[in-house]
Coordinates of C-alpha atoms and ligand atoms in Angstrom, one line a residue:
X26 CA 0.0 0.0 0.0
X27 CA 1.4 3.4 -1.0
X28 CA 0.6 5.5 2.0
X29 CA 1.8 8.9 0.8
X30 CA -0.4 8.5 -2.3
X31 CA -3.4 7.5 -0.1
X32 CA -2.8 10.5 2.1
X33 CA -2.7 12.7 -0.9
X34 CA -6.0 11.2 -2.2
X35 CA -7.8 11.7 1.1
X36 CA -6.5 15.2 1.7
X37 CA -7.8 16.0 -1.7
X38 CA -11.2 14.9 -0.6
X39 CA -11.5 11.8 -2.8
X40 CA -14.2 9.5 -1.4
X41 CA -12.3 6.4 -2.5
X42 CA -9.2 7.5 -0.6
X43 CA -11.2 8.1 2.5
X44 CA -12.9 4.7 2.3
X45 CA -9.6 2.9 1.7
X46 CA -7.9 4.7 4.6
X47 CA -10.7 3.8 7.0
X48 CA -10.5 0.2 6.0
X49 CA -6.8 0.1 6.4
X50 CA -7.1 1.3 10.0
X51 CA -10.2 -0.8 10.8
X52 CA -8.5 -4.0 9.5
X53 CA -5.3 -3.1 11.3
X54 CA -3.3 -3.5 8.1
X55 CA 0.4 -2.5 7.7
X56 CA 0.7 1.2 7.1
X57 CA -2.1 2.2 9.4
X58 CA 0.3 4.0 11.8
X59 CA 2.0 5.8 9.1
X60 CA -1.3 6.9 7.6
X61 CA -2.8 8.2 10.9
X62 CA 0.5 10.0 11.7
X63 CA 0.3 11.8 8.4
X64 CA -3.2 13.2 8.8
X65 CA -3.7 17.0 8.6
X66 CA -3.8 18.0 12.3
X67 CA -5.2 21.5 11.6
X68 CA -8.3 20.1 10.0
X69 CA -8.6 17.6 12.8
X70 CA -8.4 20.5 15.3
X71 CA -11.2 22.3 13.4
X72 CA -13.7 19.5 13.0
X73 CA -16.8 19.1 15.2
X74 CA -17.6 15.5 16.1
X75 CA -21.3 15.5 16.8
X76 CA -22.7 12.5 18.6
X77 CA -26.4 11.6 17.8
X78 CA -27.9 8.9 20.1
X79 CA -31.2 7.8 21.3
X80 CA -33.6 4.8 21.1
X81 CA -34.2 3.1 17.7
X82 CA -37.1 4.6 15.9
X83 CA -36.7 8.1 17.5
X84 CA -35.7 9.5 14.2
X85 CA -31.9 9.8 14.3
X86 CA -31.3 8.7 10.7
X87 CA -34.0 11.0 9.4
X88 CA -32.5 13.8 11.5
X89 CA -29.0 13.1 10.2
X90 CA -30.2 13.4 6.6
X91 CA -31.9 16.7 7.4
X92 CA -28.8 18.1 9.3
X93 CA -26.7 17.1 6.3
X94 CA -29.1 19.1 4.1
X95 CA -28.7 22.2 6.2
X96 CA -24.9 21.9 6.3
X97 CA -24.7 21.3 2.5
X98 CA -26.8 24.4 1.8
X99 CA -24.0 26.3 3.7
X100 CA -21.4 24.5 1.6
X101 CA -20.1 22.6 4.6
X102 CA -18.6 19.2 3.9
X103 CA -19.8 16.5 6.2
X104 CA -19.0 13.0 7.3
X105 CA -21.4 10.4 8.8
X106 CA -20.4 7.4 10.8
X107 CA -23.3 5.1 11.5
X108 CA -22.7 2.6 14.2
X109 CA -24.7 -0.4 13.2
X110 CA -25.7 -2.8 16.0
X111 CA -27.0 -5.5 13.6
X112 CA -24.8 -8.3 12.5
X113 CA -22.7 -7.7 9.3
X114 CA -24.6 -10.6 7.8
X115 CA -28.2 -9.5 8.3
X116 CA -27.4 -5.8 7.8
X117 CA -31.0 -5.0 8.7
X118 CA -30.6 -1.6 10.3
X119 CA -28.2 -0.5 7.6
X120 CA -30.6 -0.8 4.7
X121 CA -33.2 1.7 6.0
X122 CA -30.4 4.2 6.8
X123 CA -28.9 3.8 3.3
X124 CA -32.3 4.5 1.7
X125 CA -32.7 7.6 3.9
X126 CA -29.3 8.9 2.9
X127 CA -30.0 8.4 -0.8
X128 CA -30.7 12.1 -1.2
X129 CA -27.0 12.7 -0.4
X130 CA -25.6 9.6 -2.0
X131 CA -24.3 11.3 -5.1
X132 CA -22.9 14.4 -3.3
X133 CA -19.0 14.1 -3.2
X134 CA -19.0 16.3 -0.1
X135 CA -21.0 13.8 2.0
X136 CA -18.9 11.0 3.2
X137 CA -20.7 8.0 4.7
X138 CA -19.4 5.0 6.6
X139 CA -21.1 2.3 8.5
X140 CA -19.4 0.3 11.3
X141 CA -20.8 -2.9 12.7
X142 CA -20.6 -3.5 16.4
X143 CA -20.8 -7.3 16.0
X144 CA -18.4 -9.7 14.4
X145 CA -15.6 -7.1 14.0
X146 CA -11.9 -7.6 14.1
X147 CA -10.7 -4.5 16.0
X148 CA -12.1 -2.3 18.7
X149 CA -15.0 -0.1 17.8
X150 CA -14.0 3.0 19.8
X151 CA -10.6 3.2 18.3
X152 CA -11.8 2.6 14.8
X153 CA -14.6 5.1 15.0
X154 CA -12.3 7.8 16.4
X155 CA -9.8 7.2 13.6
X156 CA -12.5 7.2 11.0
X157 CA -13.7 10.6 12.3
X158 CA -10.2 12.0 12.0
X159 CA -9.7 10.6 8.5
X160 CA -13.0 12.3 7.5
X161 CA -11.9 15.5 9.1
X162 CA -8.5 15.4 7.3
X163 CA -10.4 14.9 4.0
X164 CA -12.1 18.3 4.6
X165 CA -15.2 17.5 6.6
X166 CA -16.0 20.4 9.0
X167 CA -18.6 18.3 10.8
X168 CA -18.6 14.5 11.4
X169 CA -21.9 13.0 12.7
X170 CA -21.5 9.9 14.8
X171 CA -24.9 8.1 14.9
X172 CA -25.3 5.4 17.5
X173 CA -28.3 3.4 18.7
X174 CA -29.4 3.1 22.3
X175 CA -27.8 4.0 25.6
X176 CA -26.0 0.8 26.6
X177 CA -22.4 0.8 27.8
X178 CA -20.8 0.4 24.4
X179 CA -22.9 3.3 23.0
X180 CA -21.9 5.4 25.9
X181 CA -18.2 4.8 25.1
X182 CA -18.8 5.8 21.5
X183 CA -20.7 8.9 22.5
X184 CA -17.7 9.9 24.7
X185 CA -15.7 10.2 21.5
X186 CA -17.9 13.1 20.5
X187 CA -17.2 16.8 21.1
X188 CA -20.9 17.4 21.6
X189 CA -23.8 15.0 21.9
X190 CA -27.5 15.4 21.1
X191 CA -29.9 12.8 22.5
X192 CA -32.8 12.2 20.2
X193 CA -36.2 11.4 21.9
X194 CA -39.7 11.1 20.6
X195 CA -43.2 10.6 22.1
X196 CA -44.1 7.0 22.8
X197 CA -40.8 5.9 24.3
X198 CA -42.1 6.5 27.8
X199 CA -40.5 3.7 29.8
X200 CA -37.1 4.0 28.0
X201 CA -37.0 7.7 28.7
X202 CA -37.9 7.4 32.4
X203 CA -35.2 4.8 32.8
X204 CA -32.5 7.0 31.3
X205 CA -33.6 10.3 32.6
X206 CA -31.2 10.3 35.5
X207 CA -28.2 9.7 33.2
X208 CA -29.2 12.1 30.5
X209 CA -27.1 15.0 31.6
X210 CA -24.0 12.8 31.7
X211 CA -24.2 12.2 28.0
X212 CA -26.3 14.9 26.4
X213 CA -25.5 18.5 25.7
X214 CA -28.7 18.9 23.7
X215 CA -32.0 17.1 23.9
X216 CA -33.9 16.8 20.7
X217 CA -37.7 16.1 21.1
X218 CA -38.3 14.8 17.6
X219 CA -41.7 13.9 16.1
X220 CA -43.1 17.1 17.6
X221 CA -46.0 16.6 15.2
X222 CA -47.2 13.7 17.3
X223 CA -49.4 13.6 20.4
X224 CA -47.4 13.7 23.6
X225 CA -44.5 15.8 22.2
X226 CA -45.4 18.9 24.3
X227 CA -45.6 16.8 27.4
X228 CA -42.3 15.1 26.7
X229 CA -40.7 18.5 26.2
X230 CA -42.0 19.7 29.5
X231 CA -40.9 16.5 31.2
X232 CA -37.4 16.9 29.8
X233 CA -37.4 20.5 31.1
X234 CA -37.2 19.1 34.6
X235 CA -33.8 17.6 33.8
X236 CA -32.3 21.1 33.8
X237 CA -32.4 23.2 36.9
X238 CA -31.4 26.4 35.0
X239 CA -34.3 28.0 33.0
X240 CA -31.7 29.2 30.4
X241 CA -30.6 25.7 29.8
X242 CA -34.2 24.5 29.4
X243 CA -34.5 27.1 26.7
X244 CA -31.2 26.5 24.9
X245 CA -30.6 22.8 25.3
X246 CA -34.0 21.4 24.3
X247 CA -35.0 21.5 20.6
X248 CA -38.3 20.4 19.1
X249 CA -38.1 19.0 15.6
X250 CA -40.2 17.2 13.0
X251 CA -37.3 15.5 11.1
X252 CA -39.6 13.9 8.5
X253 CA -40.7 17.4 7.4
X254 CA -37.4 19.2 8.0
X255 CA -38.9 21.4 10.7
X256 CA -36.7 22.8 13.5
X257 CA -33.5 21.5 11.9
X258 CA -31.9 24.9 11.2
X259 CA -32.5 26.0 14.7
X260 CA -31.0 22.8 16.0
X261 CA -27.9 23.2 13.9
X262 CA -27.5 26.8 15.1
X263 CA -27.7 25.6 18.7
X264 CA -25.1 22.9 18.0
X265 CA -22.7 25.5 16.5
X266 CA -23.4 27.8 19.5
X267 CA -22.4 25.2 22.0
X268 CA -19.4 24.2 19.9
X269 CA -18.1 27.8 20.1
X270 CA -18.9 27.9 23.8
X271 CA -17.0 24.7 24.5
X272 CA -14.0 25.7 22.4
X273 CA -13.8 28.9 24.4
X274 CA -14.2 27.5 27.9
X275 CA -11.9 24.5 27.3
X276 CA -14.6 21.8 27.5
X277 CA -14.0 20.7 24.0
X278 CA -10.2 20.2 24.6
X279 CA -11.0 18.4 27.8
X280 CA -13.3 16.0 25.9
X281 CA -10.7 15.4 23.2
X282 CA -8.2 14.4 25.9
X283 CA -10.9 12.0 27.3
X284 CA -11.5 10.4 23.9
X285 CA -7.7 10.1 23.4
X286 CA -7.5 8.0 26.6
X287 CA -10.6 5.9 25.6
X288 CA -9.2 5.2 22.1
X289 CA -5.7 4.5 23.3
X290 CA -7.1 2.0 25.8
X291 CA -9.3 0.4 23.1
X292 CA -6.3 -0.1 20.7
X293 CA -4.1 -1.4 23.5
X294 CA -6.7 -3.9 24.6
X295 CA -7.1 -5.1 21.1
X296 CA -3.4 -5.5 20.6
X297 CA -2.9 -7.4 23.8
X298 CA -6.0 -9.6 23.1
X299 CA -4.6 -10.5 19.7
X300 CA -1.3 -11.4 21.2
X301 CA -2.9 -13.5 23.9
X302 CA -5.0 -15.4 21.3
X303 CA -1.8 -16.1 19.4
X304 CA -0.1 -17.5 22.4
X305 CA -3.2 -19.6 23.3
X306 CA -2.7 -21.5 20.0
X307 CA 0.1 -23.5 21.6
X308 CA -0.7 -23.3 25.3
X309 CA 1.8 -24.9 27.7
X310 CA 0.8 -24.4 31.3
X311 CA 2.2 -25.8 34.4
X312 CA -1.0 -25.3 36.4
X313 CA -4.4 -26.9 36.3
X314 CA -6.7 -23.9 37.0
X315 CA -7.6 -21.4 34.2
X316 CA -7.2 -18.4 36.5
X317 CA -3.7 -19.5 37.3
X318 CA -3.0 -20.1 33.7
X319 CA -4.2 -16.6 32.9
X320 CA -1.8 -15.1 35.4
X321 CA 1.0 -17.1 33.9
X322 CA 0.0 -16.0 30.4
X323 CA -0.1 -12.3 31.4
X324 CA 3.2 -12.5 33.2
X325 CA 4.7 -14.1 30.1
X326 CA 3.4 -11.3 28.0
X327 CA 4.7 -8.6 30.2
X328 CA 8.2 -10.1 30.0
X329 CA 8.0 -10.5 26.3
X330 CA 9.7 -8.1 23.9
X331 CA 7.0 -8.1 21.2
X332 CA 7.1 -6.0 18.1
X333 CA 3.6 -4.7 18.6
X334 CA 3.7 -3.0 15.2
X335 CA 3.1 -6.4 13.8
X336 CA -0.2 -7.1 15.6
Ligands
GDP412 N1 -44.3 11.6 12.5 C1 -43.0 11.7 12.4 N2 -42.3 10.6 12.0 C2 -40.9 10.7 12.0 C3 -40.3 11.9 12.3 N3 -38.9 11.7 12.2 C4 -38.8 10.4 11.7 N4 -40.0 9.8 11.6 C5 -40.2 8.4 11.2 O1 -39.8 7.6 12.2 C6 -39.3 6.4 11.7 C7 -37.9 6.1 12.3 O2 -37.0 7.0 11.9 P1 -35.5 6.7 11.8 O3 -34.8 8.0 11.3 O4 -35.2 5.5 11.1 O5 -35.1 6.5 13.4 P2 -33.7 5.9 14.0 O6 -34.0 4.5 14.3 O7 -33.6 6.7 15.3 O8 -32.6 6.2 13.1 C8 -39.3 6.5 10.2 O9 -40.4 5.9 9.7 C9 -39.3 8.0 10.0 O10 -39.9 8.4 8.8 C10 -41.1 13.0 12.8 O11 -40.5 14.1 13.1 N5 -42.4 12.8 12.8
MG413 MG1 -31.1 4.9 12.4

């Protein structure tokens, strides 16, 4: 693989270059380190990584399509990373999203990538973070990271974002009550989507109780009808408003440091796991209990001088 050429392609904004670069890193192929080290740091500094999360069916994909529309009308290049919980074989959730993104499919300034959570080789966190930076280096000013649900792995993914919007809709009552307490830990903005449906107003009032500050209640809750494109421009304005605020008060830099730690740990875990699996192919243990064997294995690994570039 000719890495300088690949870097040139992706920095020039070529979709094929971006796709190949992400695959190289995701599959942990030789040259991945060189590629990542060669990315345009200034563009990475400028990008906004926007997390979109919420229960399935709330309207995240529809909203993503609409946000992309708003950004493209401002001539802003945008990347989308859709974290797909379905198996790579069934591909169920992907199909619907692909169809919804059709309106942007031919736009060279919309870069789309799906990542499966199941059946993958490397860690998700590290790969998603790297993909976001590759997109940024290709000229994307905004990268949208769409995840489903609020389980632990989604939380980790959301922590890669500079700013996160939680998408809710009427009719998800129990889900919402269950996660209400944790909302502020993850969400900078609350989107009450499907504002055309009964119960939206009540949901919005209910969400208001999450914030003690009336100003926050005003600024951090947005009502949208994604399927009709209503409220999207206001939402995008709020997103940029908070981006500016977080850049100025240092929160954005703090979050980048946090995601650096998360991603590093993810890569390191993957590397060690791969090495352990390699060693387990010819296990020779002097003990009878797996826990003891594990200790022996880990001790052996620590004493080893491995060329980790190879794994
Ligand atoms: N009535 C109404 N339906 C919507 C709205 N936004 C999305 N939908 C519909 O809700 C369904 C789920 O949307 P989708 O974007 O796939 O949700 P996701 O699973 O969160 O990505 C689709 O049938 C959309 O057309 C909205 O604002 N109002
Ligand atoms: Mg979706």
